[in-house]
Short mmCIF file of C-alpha atoms (C1' of nucleotides) in Angstrom, two decimals:
data_model
loop_
_atom_site.label_atom_id
_atom_site.label_comp_id
_atom_site.label_asym_id
_atom_site.label_seq_id
_atom_site.Cartn_x
_atom_site.Cartn_y
_atom_site.Cartn_z
CA VAL Y 236 -30.99 -8.17 -25.61
CA SER Y 237 -34.74 -7.81 -25.88
CA ALA Y 238 -37.43 -10.35 -25.56
CA THR Y 239 -40.59 -8.60 -27.38
CA ARG Y 240 -42.56 -6.62 -24.85
CA ALA Y 241 -45.79 -6.76 -23.84
CA ARG Y 242 -48.26 -5.29 -26.11
CA ARG Y 243 -49.18 -1.73 -25.37
CA PRO Y 244 -52.78 -0.96 -25.07
CA ARG Y 245 -53.90 1.23 -27.66
CA ALA Y 246 -54.52 4.75 -26.46
CA ARG Y 247 -57.82 6.29 -26.15
CA ARG Y 248 -59.24 8.57 -28.88
CA GLY Y 249 -57.52 12.11 -28.50
CA GLU Y 250 -54.74 10.67 -26.53
CA GLY Y 251 -52.48 9.58 -29.11
CA GLU Y 252 -49.61 12.20 -27.91
CA HIS Y 253 -49.09 9.80 -24.74
CA LEU Y 254 -47.38 7.61 -27.10
CA ARG Y 255 -44.68 10.37 -27.92
CA ASP Y 256 -44.11 10.63 -24.35
CA GLU Y 257 -43.66 7.01 -23.85
CA ILE Y 258 -41.44 6.70 -26.92
CA LEU Y 259 -38.80 9.40 -25.62
CA ALA Y 260 -38.85 7.41 -22.03
CA ALA Y 261 -38.16 3.99 -23.76
CA ALA Y 262 -35.49 5.73 -26.04
CA GLU Y 263 -33.80 7.38 -22.93
CA ALA Y 264 -34.11 4.21 -20.95
CA LEU Y 265 -32.50 1.99 -23.47
CA LEU Y 266 -29.66 4.32 -23.58
CA ILE Y 267 -28.87 4.30 -19.94
CA GLU Y 268 -29.40 0.35 -19.84
CA THR Y 269 -27.44 -0.50 -22.33
CA GLY Y 270 -24.97 1.84 -22.42
CA ASP Y 271 -24.70 1.96 -26.06
CA GLU Y 272 -26.09 4.43 -28.60
CA GLU Y 273 -26.14 1.95 -31.14
CA ALA Y 274 -28.93 -0.47 -29.28
CA VAL Y 275 -31.32 2.52 -29.56
CA SER Y 276 -32.87 1.71 -32.83
CA ILE Y 277 -36.35 2.42 -33.99
CA ARG Y 278 -37.01 -1.17 -33.51
CA ALA Y 279 -35.71 -1.55 -30.30
CA ILE Y 280 -37.79 1.63 -29.23
CA ALA Y 281 -40.98 0.29 -30.43
CA ASP Y 282 -40.27 -3.07 -28.94
CA ARG Y 283 -39.65 -1.59 -25.74
CA VAL Y 284 -43.02 0.67 -25.74
CA GLY Y 285 -44.86 -2.41 -26.68
CA VAL Y 286 -45.92 -1.09 -30.26
CA THR Y 287 -44.63 -1.77 -34.00
CA PRO Y 288 -41.99 0.28 -35.57
CA PRO Y 289 -44.15 2.12 -38.02
CA SER Y 290 -46.06 3.71 -35.10
CA ILE Y 291 -42.89 5.76 -34.26
CA TYR Y 292 -43.69 7.68 -37.57
CA LEU Y 293 -46.76 8.94 -36.22
CA HIS Y 294 -44.85 11.29 -33.96
CA PHE Y 295 -41.59 11.57 -35.44
CA HIS Y 296 -40.63 12.75 -38.95
CA ASP Y 297 -37.42 10.11 -38.84
CA LYS Y 298 -34.80 8.85 -36.47
CA THR Y 299 -33.00 12.14 -36.21
CA GLU Y 300 -35.86 14.07 -34.82
CA LEU Y 301 -36.37 11.62 -32.40
CA ILE Y 302 -32.71 11.57 -30.88
CA PHE Y 303 -32.70 15.38 -31.00
CA ALA Y 304 -35.87 15.25 -28.67
CA VAL Y 305 -34.09 12.78 -26.14
CA CYS Y 306 -30.88 15.28 -26.68
CA GLU Y 307 -32.94 18.40 -25.43
CA ALA Y 308 -34.30 16.37 -22.72
CA GLN Y 309 -30.79 15.59 -21.73
CA PHE Y 310 -29.29 19.52 -22.11
CA ARG Y 311 -32.27 20.39 -19.81
CA ALA Y 312 -31.59 17.89 -17.44
CA LEU Y 313 -27.79 19.02 -17.28
CA ASP Y 314 -28.62 22.29 -16.93
CA ARG Y 315 -31.00 21.82 -14.08
CA MET Y 316 -28.30 19.73 -12.35
CA MET Y 317 -25.95 23.02 -12.70
CA GLU Y 318 -28.31 25.39 -11.32
CA ARG Y 319 -29.20 23.44 -8.45
CA ALA Y 320 -25.63 23.02 -7.76
CA ALA Y 321 -24.89 26.76 -7.90
CA ARG Y 322 -27.85 27.64 -5.45
CA ARG Y 323 -26.95 28.14 -1.88
CA THR Y 324 -23.28 28.67 -2.33
CA PRO Y 325 -21.50 31.27 -0.64
CA SER Y 326 -20.00 33.42 -3.32
CA PRO Y 327 -20.25 33.78 -7.13
CA LEU Y 328 -16.71 31.86 -7.39
CA ALA Y 329 -17.94 29.03 -5.15
CA ALA Y 330 -20.99 29.02 -7.56
CA LEU Y 331 -18.87 28.78 -10.36
CA CYS Y 332 -16.74 25.96 -9.23
CA ALA Y 333 -19.83 24.11 -8.22
CA ARG Y 334 -21.35 24.30 -11.53
CA GLY Y 335 -18.02 22.96 -13.03
CA ARG Y 336 -17.99 19.89 -10.46
CA ALA Y 337 -21.95 19.42 -11.33
CA TYR Y 338 -20.88 19.43 -15.00
CA VAL Y 339 -18.44 16.75 -14.56
CA ARG Y 340 -20.36 14.38 -12.18
CA PHE Y 341 -23.19 14.93 -14.82
CA GLY Y 342 -21.18 13.20 -17.34
CA LEU Y 343 -19.79 10.51 -15.17
CA ASP Y 344 -23.40 9.65 -13.68
CA HIS Y 345 -25.06 9.67 -17.35
CA PRO Y 346 -22.06 8.40 -19.53
CA GLU Y 347 -24.19 7.91 -22.72
CA GLN Y 348 -26.18 10.78 -22.47
CA TYR Y 349 -22.95 12.62 -22.14
CA ARG Y 350 -21.35 11.13 -25.05
CA ILE Y 351 -24.64 11.86 -27.48
CA LEU Y 352 -24.53 15.42 -26.28
CA PHE Y 353 -20.82 16.14 -26.60
CA MET Y 354 -18.79 13.44 -27.93
CA GLY Y 355 -20.99 12.61 -31.12
CA LYS Y 356 -20.35 13.66 -34.58
CA PRO Y 357 -21.70 17.10 -35.34
CA ALA Y 358 -25.10 15.20 -36.07
CA ALA Y 359 -27.15 15.67 -39.18
CA THR Y 360 -29.01 18.19 -37.16
CA PRO Y 361 -32.86 19.27 -38.42
CA GLY Y 362 -32.06 23.10 -39.39
CA THR Y 363 -29.83 25.21 -37.02
CA PHE Y 364 -30.66 23.14 -34.00
CA ASP Y 365 -27.41 23.02 -32.84
CA VAL Y 366 -26.12 26.54 -31.89
CA ASP Y 367 -29.96 27.60 -31.18
CA LYS Y 368 -30.89 25.01 -29.05
CA MET Y 369 -27.80 24.41 -27.27
CA ARG Y 370 -27.49 28.11 -26.32
CA SER Y 371 -31.09 28.62 -25.78
CA THR Y 372 -31.44 25.51 -23.71
CA ALA Y 373 -29.35 27.53 -21.41
CA ALA Y 374 -26.75 25.57 -19.68
CA PHE Y 375 -23.75 27.63 -21.34
CA ASP Y 376 -25.51 30.99 -21.09
CA HIS Y 377 -26.02 30.42 -17.44
CA LEU Y 378 -22.19 29.62 -17.13
CA VAL Y 379 -21.24 33.12 -18.95
CA ASP Y 380 -23.68 34.71 -16.41
CA ALA Y 381 -22.31 33.11 -13.69
CA VAL Y 382 -18.38 33.86 -15.10
CA GLY Y 383 -19.59 37.67 -15.41
CA GLU Y 384 -20.75 37.84 -11.64
CA CYS Y 385 -17.59 36.56 -10.41
CA MET Y 386 -16.07 39.28 -12.57
CA GLU Y 387 -18.38 41.76 -10.93
CA ALA Y 388 -17.94 40.61 -7.48
CA GLY Y 389 -14.16 40.78 -7.95
CA ASP Y 390 -13.37 37.39 -7.65
CA LEU Y 391 -12.14 36.99 -11.38
CA PRO Y 392 -10.24 39.85 -13.26
CA ARG Y 393 -12.43 41.53 -15.99
CA ALA Y 394 -12.29 39.91 -19.07
CA ASP Y 395 -14.73 38.69 -21.91
CA PRO Y 396 -16.96 35.92 -19.83
CA PHE Y 397 -17.64 34.39 -22.89
CA VAL Y 398 -14.02 33.53 -23.69
CA VAL Y 399 -13.58 32.70 -20.09
CA ALA Y 400 -16.59 30.59 -19.96
CA VAL Y 401 -15.51 28.59 -23.21
CA GLU Y 402 -12.17 27.90 -21.36
CA LEU Y 403 -13.67 26.54 -18.18
CA TRP Y 404 -16.26 24.57 -20.30
CA ALA Y 405 -13.19 23.05 -22.27
CA SER Y 406 -11.13 22.15 -19.37
CA ALA Y 407 -14.46 20.35 -17.53
CA HIS Y 408 -15.36 18.90 -20.84
CA GLY Y 409 -11.89 17.92 -21.21
CA ILE Y 410 -11.68 15.79 -17.90
CA THR Y 411 -15.06 14.31 -18.52
CA SER Y 412 -14.47 12.87 -21.84
CA LEU Y 413 -11.45 11.59 -21.33
CA LEU Y 414 -12.54 9.73 -18.26
CA LEU Y 415 -15.28 8.32 -20.23
CA ALA Y 416 -13.10 7.73 -23.53
CA LYS Y 417 -10.18 5.83 -21.62
CA PRO Y 418 -11.41 4.31 -18.59
CA ALA Y 419 -8.53 1.92 -18.42
CA PHE Y 420 -6.02 4.85 -18.15
CA PRO Y 421 -4.24 4.91 -14.62
CA TRP Y 422 -6.02 8.17 -13.51
CA PRO Y 423 -5.25 9.65 -10.28
CA PRO Y 424 -8.28 9.74 -7.76
CA VAL Y 425 -11.10 11.40 -9.58
CA ALA Y 426 -12.49 13.51 -7.40
CA ARG Y 427 -9.14 15.34 -6.47
CA LEU Y 428 -8.26 15.31 -10.00
CA VAL Y 429 -11.45 17.35 -11.14
CA ASP Y 430 -11.19 19.58 -7.99
CA ASP Y 431 -7.71 20.40 -8.69
CA LEU Y 432 -8.24 21.15 -12.67
CA LEU Y 433 -10.75 23.50 -11.78
CA ALA Y 434 -8.77 25.32 -9.27
CA VAL Y 435 -5.99 25.46 -11.70
CA VAL Y 436 -8.00 27.10 -14.39
CA VAL Y 437 -9.70 29.54 -11.78
CA ALA Y 438 -6.24 30.25 -10.84
CA GLY Y 439 -5.08 30.88 -14.04
CA GLN Y 440 -7.85 33.36 -14.97
CA GLN Y 441 -7.16 35.09 -11.70
CA ALA Y 442 -3.27 35.14 -12.43
CA ARG Y 443 -4.07 37.00 -15.90
CA VAL Y 444 -3.78 40.66 -15.65
CA VAL R 150 -19.32 6.55 -52.78
CA SER R 151 -17.16 3.78 -54.41
CA ALA R 152 -17.19 2.42 -58.05
CA THR R 153 -15.18 -0.61 -57.95
CA ARG R 154 -11.78 -0.24 -58.11
CA ALA R 155 -9.15 -1.97 -60.45
CA ARG R 156 -8.42 -5.25 -59.66
CA ARG R 157 -4.99 -5.68 -57.63
CA PRO R 158 -2.39 -7.87 -59.11
CA ARG R 159 -1.62 -10.93 -56.93
CA ALA R 160 1.35 -10.63 -54.88
CA ARG R 161 4.53 -12.82 -56.00
CA ARG R 162 4.98 -15.80 -53.50
CA GLY R 163 6.51 -14.60 -50.19
CA GLU R 164 5.49 -11.18 -50.63
CA GLY R 165 2.29 -11.79 -49.07
CA GLU R 166 2.70 -9.30 -46.42
CA HIS R 167 2.65 -6.31 -48.99
CA LEU R 168 -1.05 -6.67 -48.74
CA ARG R 169 -1.05 -6.14 -45.18
CA ASP R 170 0.35 -2.61 -45.53
CA GLU R 171 -1.89 -1.92 -48.55
CA ILE R 172 -4.91 -2.55 -46.12
CA LEU R 173 -3.48 -0.05 -43.53
CA ALA R 174 -3.05 2.36 -45.89
CA ALA R 175 -6.37 2.23 -47.80
CA ALA R 176 -8.24 2.23 -44.42
CA GLU R 177 -6.35 5.03 -43.29
CA ALA R 178 -7.12 7.13 -46.92
CA LEU R 179 -10.86 5.98 -46.62
CA LEU R 180 -10.95 7.61 -42.91
CA ILE R 181 -9.56 10.65 -44.16
CA GLU R 182 -11.61 11.01 -47.41
CA THR R 183 -14.94 10.11 -46.09
CA GLY R 184 -14.28 11.96 -42.81
CA ASP R 185 -16.52 9.08 -41.28
CA GLU R 186 -15.31 6.15 -39.41
CA GLU R 187 -18.66 4.01 -40.24
CA ALA R 188 -17.54 4.17 -44.00
CA VAL R 189 -14.49 2.22 -43.02
CA SER R 190 -15.90 -1.24 -43.52
CA ILE R 191 -14.05 -4.43 -44.61
CA ARG R 192 -16.14 -4.07 -47.85
CA ALA R 193 -14.92 -0.87 -48.68
CA ILE R 194 -11.12 -1.19 -47.59
CA ALA R 195 -11.20 -4.51 -49.75
CA ASP R 196 -12.61 -2.86 -52.51
CA ARG R 197 -10.29 0.26 -52.37
CA VAL R 198 -7.33 -2.17 -52.51
CA GLY R 199 -8.65 -3.76 -55.15
CA VAL R 200 -9.25 -7.13 -53.71
CA THR R 201 -12.05 -9.32 -52.29
CA PRO R 202 -13.34 -8.94 -48.58
CA PRO R 203 -12.11 -12.40 -47.36
CA SER R 204 -8.28 -11.72 -48.26
CA ILE R 205 -8.91 -9.00 -45.52
CA TYR R 206 -8.90 -11.82 -42.98
CA LEU R 207 -5.51 -13.48 -44.24
CA HIS R 208 -4.02 -10.70 -42.54
CA PHE R 209 -6.18 -9.55 -39.74
CA HIS R 210 -8.33 -11.82 -37.42
CA ASP R 211 -11.07 -9.42 -37.43
CA LYS R 212 -12.15 -5.96 -38.07
CA THR R 213 -11.17 -4.79 -34.48
CA GLU R 214 -7.66 -5.88 -34.91
CA LEU R 215 -7.34 -4.11 -38.16
CA ILE R 216 -8.92 -0.72 -36.71
CA PHE R 217 -6.38 -1.02 -33.70
CA ALA R 218 -3.86 -1.20 -36.08
CA VAL R 219 -4.78 1.93 -37.79
CA CYS R 220 -4.96 3.51 -34.33
CA GLU R 221 -1.40 2.39 -33.45
CA ALA R 222 -0.02 4.12 -36.52
CA GLN R 223 -1.96 7.21 -35.53
CA PHE R 224 -0.83 7.37 -32.21
CA ARG R 225 2.87 7.36 -33.60
CA ALA R 226 1.89 10.14 -35.81
CA LEU R 227 0.64 12.19 -33.27
CA ASP R 228 3.46 11.50 -30.93
CA ARG R 229 5.95 12.37 -33.86
CA MET R 230 4.22 15.50 -34.49
CA MET R 231 4.64 16.47 -30.99
CA GLU R 232 8.04 15.63 -30.34
CA ARG R 233 8.95 17.58 -33.54
CA ALA R 234 7.23 20.62 -32.36
CA ALA R 235 9.18 20.62 -29.05
CA ARG R 236 12.46 20.28 -30.52
CA ARG R 237 14.20 23.91 -31.03
CA THR R 238 12.42 25.64 -28.71
CA PRO R 239 14.24 27.82 -26.14
CA SER R 240 13.07 26.44 -22.98
CA PRO R 241 11.27 23.55 -21.21
CA LEU R 242 8.29 25.65 -20.72
CA ALA R 243 8.15 26.56 -24.31
CA ALA R 244 8.47 23.11 -25.30
CA LEU R 245 5.56 22.20 -23.09
CA CYS R 246 3.57 24.88 -24.79
CA ALA R 247 4.70 23.58 -28.17
CA ARG R 248 3.48 20.31 -27.54
CA GLY R 249 0.10 21.51 -26.31
CA ARG R 250 -0.31 23.46 -29.76
CA ALA R 251 0.98 20.49 -31.70
CA TYR R 252 -1.66 18.35 -29.95
CA VAL R 253 -4.58 20.58 -30.57
CA ARG R 254 -3.32 21.03 -34.32
CA PHE R 255 -3.12 17.39 -34.84
CA GLY R 256 -6.78 16.81 -33.40
CA LEU R 257 -8.10 19.94 -35.96
CA ASP R 258 -5.88 18.89 -38.80
CA HIS R 259 -7.08 15.00 -38.62
CA PRO R 260 -10.37 15.14 -37.01
CA GLU R 261 -11.71 11.40 -37.84
CA GLN R 262 -8.15 10.03 -36.83
CA TYR R 263 -8.58 12.09 -33.41
CA ARG R 264 -12.11 10.72 -33.07
CA ILE R 265 -11.19 7.30 -33.20
CA LEU R 266 -8.21 7.91 -31.03
CA PHE R 267 -10.00 9.90 -28.16
CA MET R 268 -13.54 10.33 -28.74
CA GLY R 269 -14.81 6.85 -29.16
CA LYS R 270 -16.05 3.96 -27.18
CA PRO R 271 -13.52 2.43 -24.71
CA ALA R 272 -13.35 0.03 -27.65
CA ALA R 273 -13.44 -3.61 -27.59
CA THR R 274 -9.81 -4.06 -27.11
CA PRO R 275 -7.85 -6.84 -27.74
CA GLY R 276 -6.59 -7.49 -24.49
CA THR R 277 -5.16 -4.81 -22.47
CA PHE R 278 -3.99 -2.67 -25.72
CA ASP R 279 -5.37 0.37 -24.35
CA VAL R 280 -3.51 1.28 -21.62
CA ASP R 281 -0.02 -0.25 -22.34
CA LYS R 282 0.02 0.56 -26.13
CA MET R 283 -1.09 4.00 -25.59
CA ARG R 284 1.51 4.59 -22.89
CA SER R 285 4.01 2.77 -24.41
CA THR R 286 3.57 4.41 -27.91
CA ALA R 287 4.68 7.14 -25.78
CA ALA R 288 2.99 10.49 -26.52
CA PHE R 289 1.85 10.88 -22.98
CA ASP R 290 5.16 9.49 -21.49
CA HIS R 291 6.99 12.26 -23.37
CA LEU R 292 4.45 14.95 -21.94
CA VAL R 293 5.18 13.64 -18.48
CA ASP R 294 8.94 13.99 -18.91
CA ALA R 295 8.27 17.31 -20.34
CA VAL R 296 6.54 18.49 -17.23
CA GLY R 297 9.24 17.12 -15.33
CA GLU R 298 11.76 19.22 -16.98
CA CYS R 299 9.99 22.29 -16.41
CA MET R 300 9.90 21.59 -12.69
CA GLU R 301 13.64 21.06 -12.66
CA ALA R 302 14.25 23.94 -14.71
CA GLY R 303 12.15 26.08 -12.36
CA ASP R 304 9.53 26.70 -14.70
CA LEU R 305 6.89 25.18 -12.98
CA PRO R 306 6.64 24.37 -9.01
CA ARG R 307 7.26 20.94 -8.01
CA ALA R 308 4.51 18.52 -7.81
CA ASP R 309 3.56 15.24 -9.26
CA PRO R 310 4.47 15.40 -12.99
CA PHE R 311 2.02 12.89 -13.92
CA VAL R 312 -1.04 14.84 -12.69
CA VAL R 313 0.03 17.90 -13.99
CA ALA R 314 0.36 16.06 -17.25
CA VAL R 315 -3.09 14.79 -16.92
CA GLU R 316 -4.58 18.26 -16.46
CA LEU R 317 -2.57 19.45 -19.46
CA TRP R 318 -4.06 16.80 -21.26
CA ALA R 319 -7.44 17.16 -20.40
CA SER R 320 -7.57 20.94 -21.29
CA ALA R 321 -5.65 20.41 -24.68
CA HIS R 322 -8.34 17.64 -25.47
CA GLY R 323 -11.04 19.28 -23.94
CA ILE R 324 -10.78 22.38 -26.34
CA THR R 325 -9.88 19.96 -29.33
CA SER R 326 -12.75 17.79 -28.84
CA LEU R 327 -15.24 20.42 -28.15
CA LEU R 328 -14.10 22.11 -31.75
CA LEU R 329 -14.56 18.93 -33.34
CA ALA R 330 -17.88 18.14 -31.78
CA LYS R 331 -19.60 21.51 -31.98
CA PRO R 332 -18.46 23.00 -35.16
CA ALA R 333 -21.61 25.44 -35.19
CA PHE R 334 -20.79 26.98 -31.96
CA PRO R 335 -19.70 30.54 -32.18
CA TRP R 336 -16.17 29.94 -31.11
CA PRO R 337 -13.79 33.13 -30.33
CA PRO R 338 -10.80 32.89 -33.12
CA VAL R 339 -9.30 29.19 -32.51
CA ALA R 340 -5.57 30.18 -32.31
CA ARG R 341 -5.93 32.71 -30.11
CA LEU R 342 -8.37 30.68 -27.91
CA VAL R 343 -6.11 27.64 -27.57
CA ASP R 344 -2.95 29.73 -26.85
CA ASP R 345 -5.01 31.26 -24.17
CA LEU R 346 -6.26 28.09 -22.42
CA LEU R 347 -2.55 26.64 -22.54
CA ALA R 348 -1.35 29.57 -21.06
CA VAL R 349 -4.38 30.10 -18.24
CA VAL R 350 -3.74 26.14 -17.50
CA VAL R 351 0.10 26.90 -17.08
CA ALA R 352 -0.25 30.06 -15.17
CA GLY R 353 -2.51 28.15 -12.79
CA GLN R 354 -0.14 25.70 -12.09
CA GLN R 355 2.44 28.17 -11.46
CA ALA R 356 0.03 29.83 -9.23
CA ARG R 357 -0.08 26.80 -7.10
CA VAL R 358 2.27 26.87 -4.19
"C1'" DT A 12 -82.28 5.39 -28.08
"C1'" DG A 13 -80.17 3.43 -32.22
"C1'" DT A 14 -77.18 3.48 -36.02
"C1'" DA A 15 -74.04 5.07 -40.09
"C1'" DC A 16 -69.94 7.12 -40.43
"C1'" DA A 17 -65.35 9.50 -40.23
"C1'" DT A 18 -61.51 9.61 -37.70
"C1'" DC A 19 -58.11 8.19 -34.82
"C1'" DA A 20 -54.41 5.06 -33.24
"C1'" DG A 21 -52.41 2.19 -34.53
"C1'" DT A 22 -50.76 -2.81 -37.38
"C1'" DG A 23 -48.37 -6.68 -40.73
"C1'" DA A 24 -45.54 -7.17 -44.18
"C1'" DA A 25 -42.38 -5.90 -46.89
"C1'" DC A 26 -38.61 -2.90 -49.43
"C1'" DG A 27 -33.61 -2.74 -49.94
"C1'" DC A 28 -29.22 -1.75 -47.88
"C1'" DG A 29 -24.68 -2.95 -46.25
"C1'" DC A 30 -22.50 -5.25 -42.74
"C1'" DG A 31 -18.88 -8.93 -40.71
"C1'" DT A 32 -17.71 -13.35 -41.55
"C1'" DT A 33 -17.19 -18.40 -43.40
"C1'" DC A 34 -16.41 -21.87 -46.56
"C1'" DA A 35 -14.85 -24.47 -50.15
"C1'" DC A 36 -12.52 -23.59 -54.16
"C1'" DT A 37 -8.64 -22.17 -57.54
"C1'" DG A 38 -4.68 -20.83 -60.17
"C1'" DA A 39 -0.27 -19.21 -60.60
"C1'" DT A 40 4.33 -20.16 -58.73
"C1'" DG A 41 8.57 -21.47 -57.30
"C1'" DT A 42 10.76 -26.39 -55.62
"C1'" DA A 43 12.64 -31.26 -55.61
"C1'" DC A 44 13.80 -34.84 -58.00
"C1'" DT V 191 16.12 -29.66 -68.67
"C1'" DG V 192 11.75 -31.47 -67.55
"C1'" DT V 193 7.93 -32.13 -64.82
"C1'" DA V 194 4.97 -33.47 -60.70
"C1'" DC V 195 3.83 -31.22 -56.53
"C1'" DA V 196 3.11 -28.37 -52.58
"C1'" DT V 197 2.25 -23.91 -51.43
"C1'" DC V 198 0.76 -19.40 -51.25
"C1'" DA V 199 -2.36 -15.53 -52.48
"C1'" DG V 200 -5.83 -15.12 -53.07
"C1'" DT V 201 -11.43 -15.79 -55.00
"C1'" DG V 202 -16.67 -16.35 -55.41
"C1'" DA V 203 -20.52 -17.22 -53.37
"C1'" DA V 204 -23.25 -17.14 -49.43
"C1'" DC V 205 -24.60 -17.17 -44.48
"C1'" DG V 206 -27.50 -14.25 -41.33
"C1'" DC V 207 -28.20 -9.91 -39.33
"C1'" DG V 208 -30.39 -5.84 -38.20
"C1'" DC V 209 -31.25 -1.43 -39.78
"C1'" DG V 210 -34.87 2.64 -41.48
"C1'" DT V 211 -38.43 3.43 -43.84
"C1'" DT V 212 -42.87 2.66 -46.65
"C1'" DC V 213 -47.23 0.89 -48.00
"C1'" DA V 214 -52.06 -0.10 -47.41
"C1'" DC V 215 -54.80 -1.77 -44.15
"C1'" DT V 216 -57.76 -2.36 -39.74
"C1'" DG V 217 -60.75 -2.08 -35.88
"C1'" DA V 218 -62.37 0.59 -32.04
"C1'" DT V 219 -64.29 4.76 -30.62
"C1'" DG V 220 -66.71 8.91 -30.51
"C1'" DT V 221 -70.19 11.98 -33.05
"C1'" DA V 222 -74.01 13.41 -35.93
"C1'" DC V 223 -78.39 12.73 -36.94
#
DNA sequence: TGTACATCAGTGAACGCGCGTTCACTGATGTAC
DNA sequence: TGTACATCAGTGAACGCGCGTTCACTGATGTAC
């Protein structure tokens, strides 16, 4: 895969933190280009940056911490895409569907990032990262809020917005992750399928009480 | 993990094929006990069986082929569980829901098996295994049939059963795989959640035309 | 203005590990004569 | 009934690989005096 990269010039005094960002960028680039989480090794990242492996440890305690930093960035990217999609929609319900489509699109456009965010092992997380960060990086909380707005606007029947949000998430995640996991399956046309599934779930919620 | 196992006595002449089954059983046992696909290595399997690593290659061309054999067995197990659940149900619609619940239960009861079947990488498959075997091992085809029966019984509006089956699969897979991938998330009570989601999707389908 | 020195941003070499796989082999076992 | 022999079911040792991580170090750079 990798011929050794050009040696990176040493940072000036006080600018050591620059390397941290370069490491994160290299890790993400490797993930995207190789499409393979396994290819993102300490050595490959270091080589990509133009630096030796031990220098990674000047900025990250171990590999887990590094990968988590990458995930954080991806969670933020996902949230941004969903929020952007939700803007300039005519109604709360339209915003909700726009979020759902944006979520699926994020997964299909960034398959490896999606895999590490949502399809990997529970992850030997540093501390209680998982819940806290995932909720506080907000994509899910924004979804809960969006569901709540639909209920207030009368677009959805009143219920626990948290539970409804989980069900929407499960549906969007289900179709996204199956498409990624089984690309050889004879899927019906994807765009139609996704819209249809989201519509079905929304209709099912509306039919509820 | 593993202290070396007792040496397995050599099979009698003509009974060499016995080892093949023992290898598959050991691989599955390792998967279940360790709960970690990575722990299922050629060496670990051989040790478990009580045999040296090269003897694996008397029965499998390479590791991929072995893992696929394990997957096949799991697909059959999943199909069996769903079909059993579908029997003795009062209506086609009840059978459909029973299948859905059985699917989710299979995933939650056999997390590592579920992971290798539905959450892994598309897999460097030997040949076109993926589509052919997955469909022919029948779990999905049975689902399509079940959807068709619901339509004929008038429990679901007429539509393309294949597409509806895909949507049901996506929903069931969505909740199953999220539960496995994010065990630390503050899920609402699982049994209720699953039933509710399946009911929502069915209601959404019924609300369709 | 010049120089000793602490600090910062890394390097080079090595550690031990487990992995999939190959190769030449061995020794028990059933069969043919 | 006895024995040579082919075959079958494995073994033992090694291959090369890439991995995360540690350790003692170096050399440029800014600062204090």
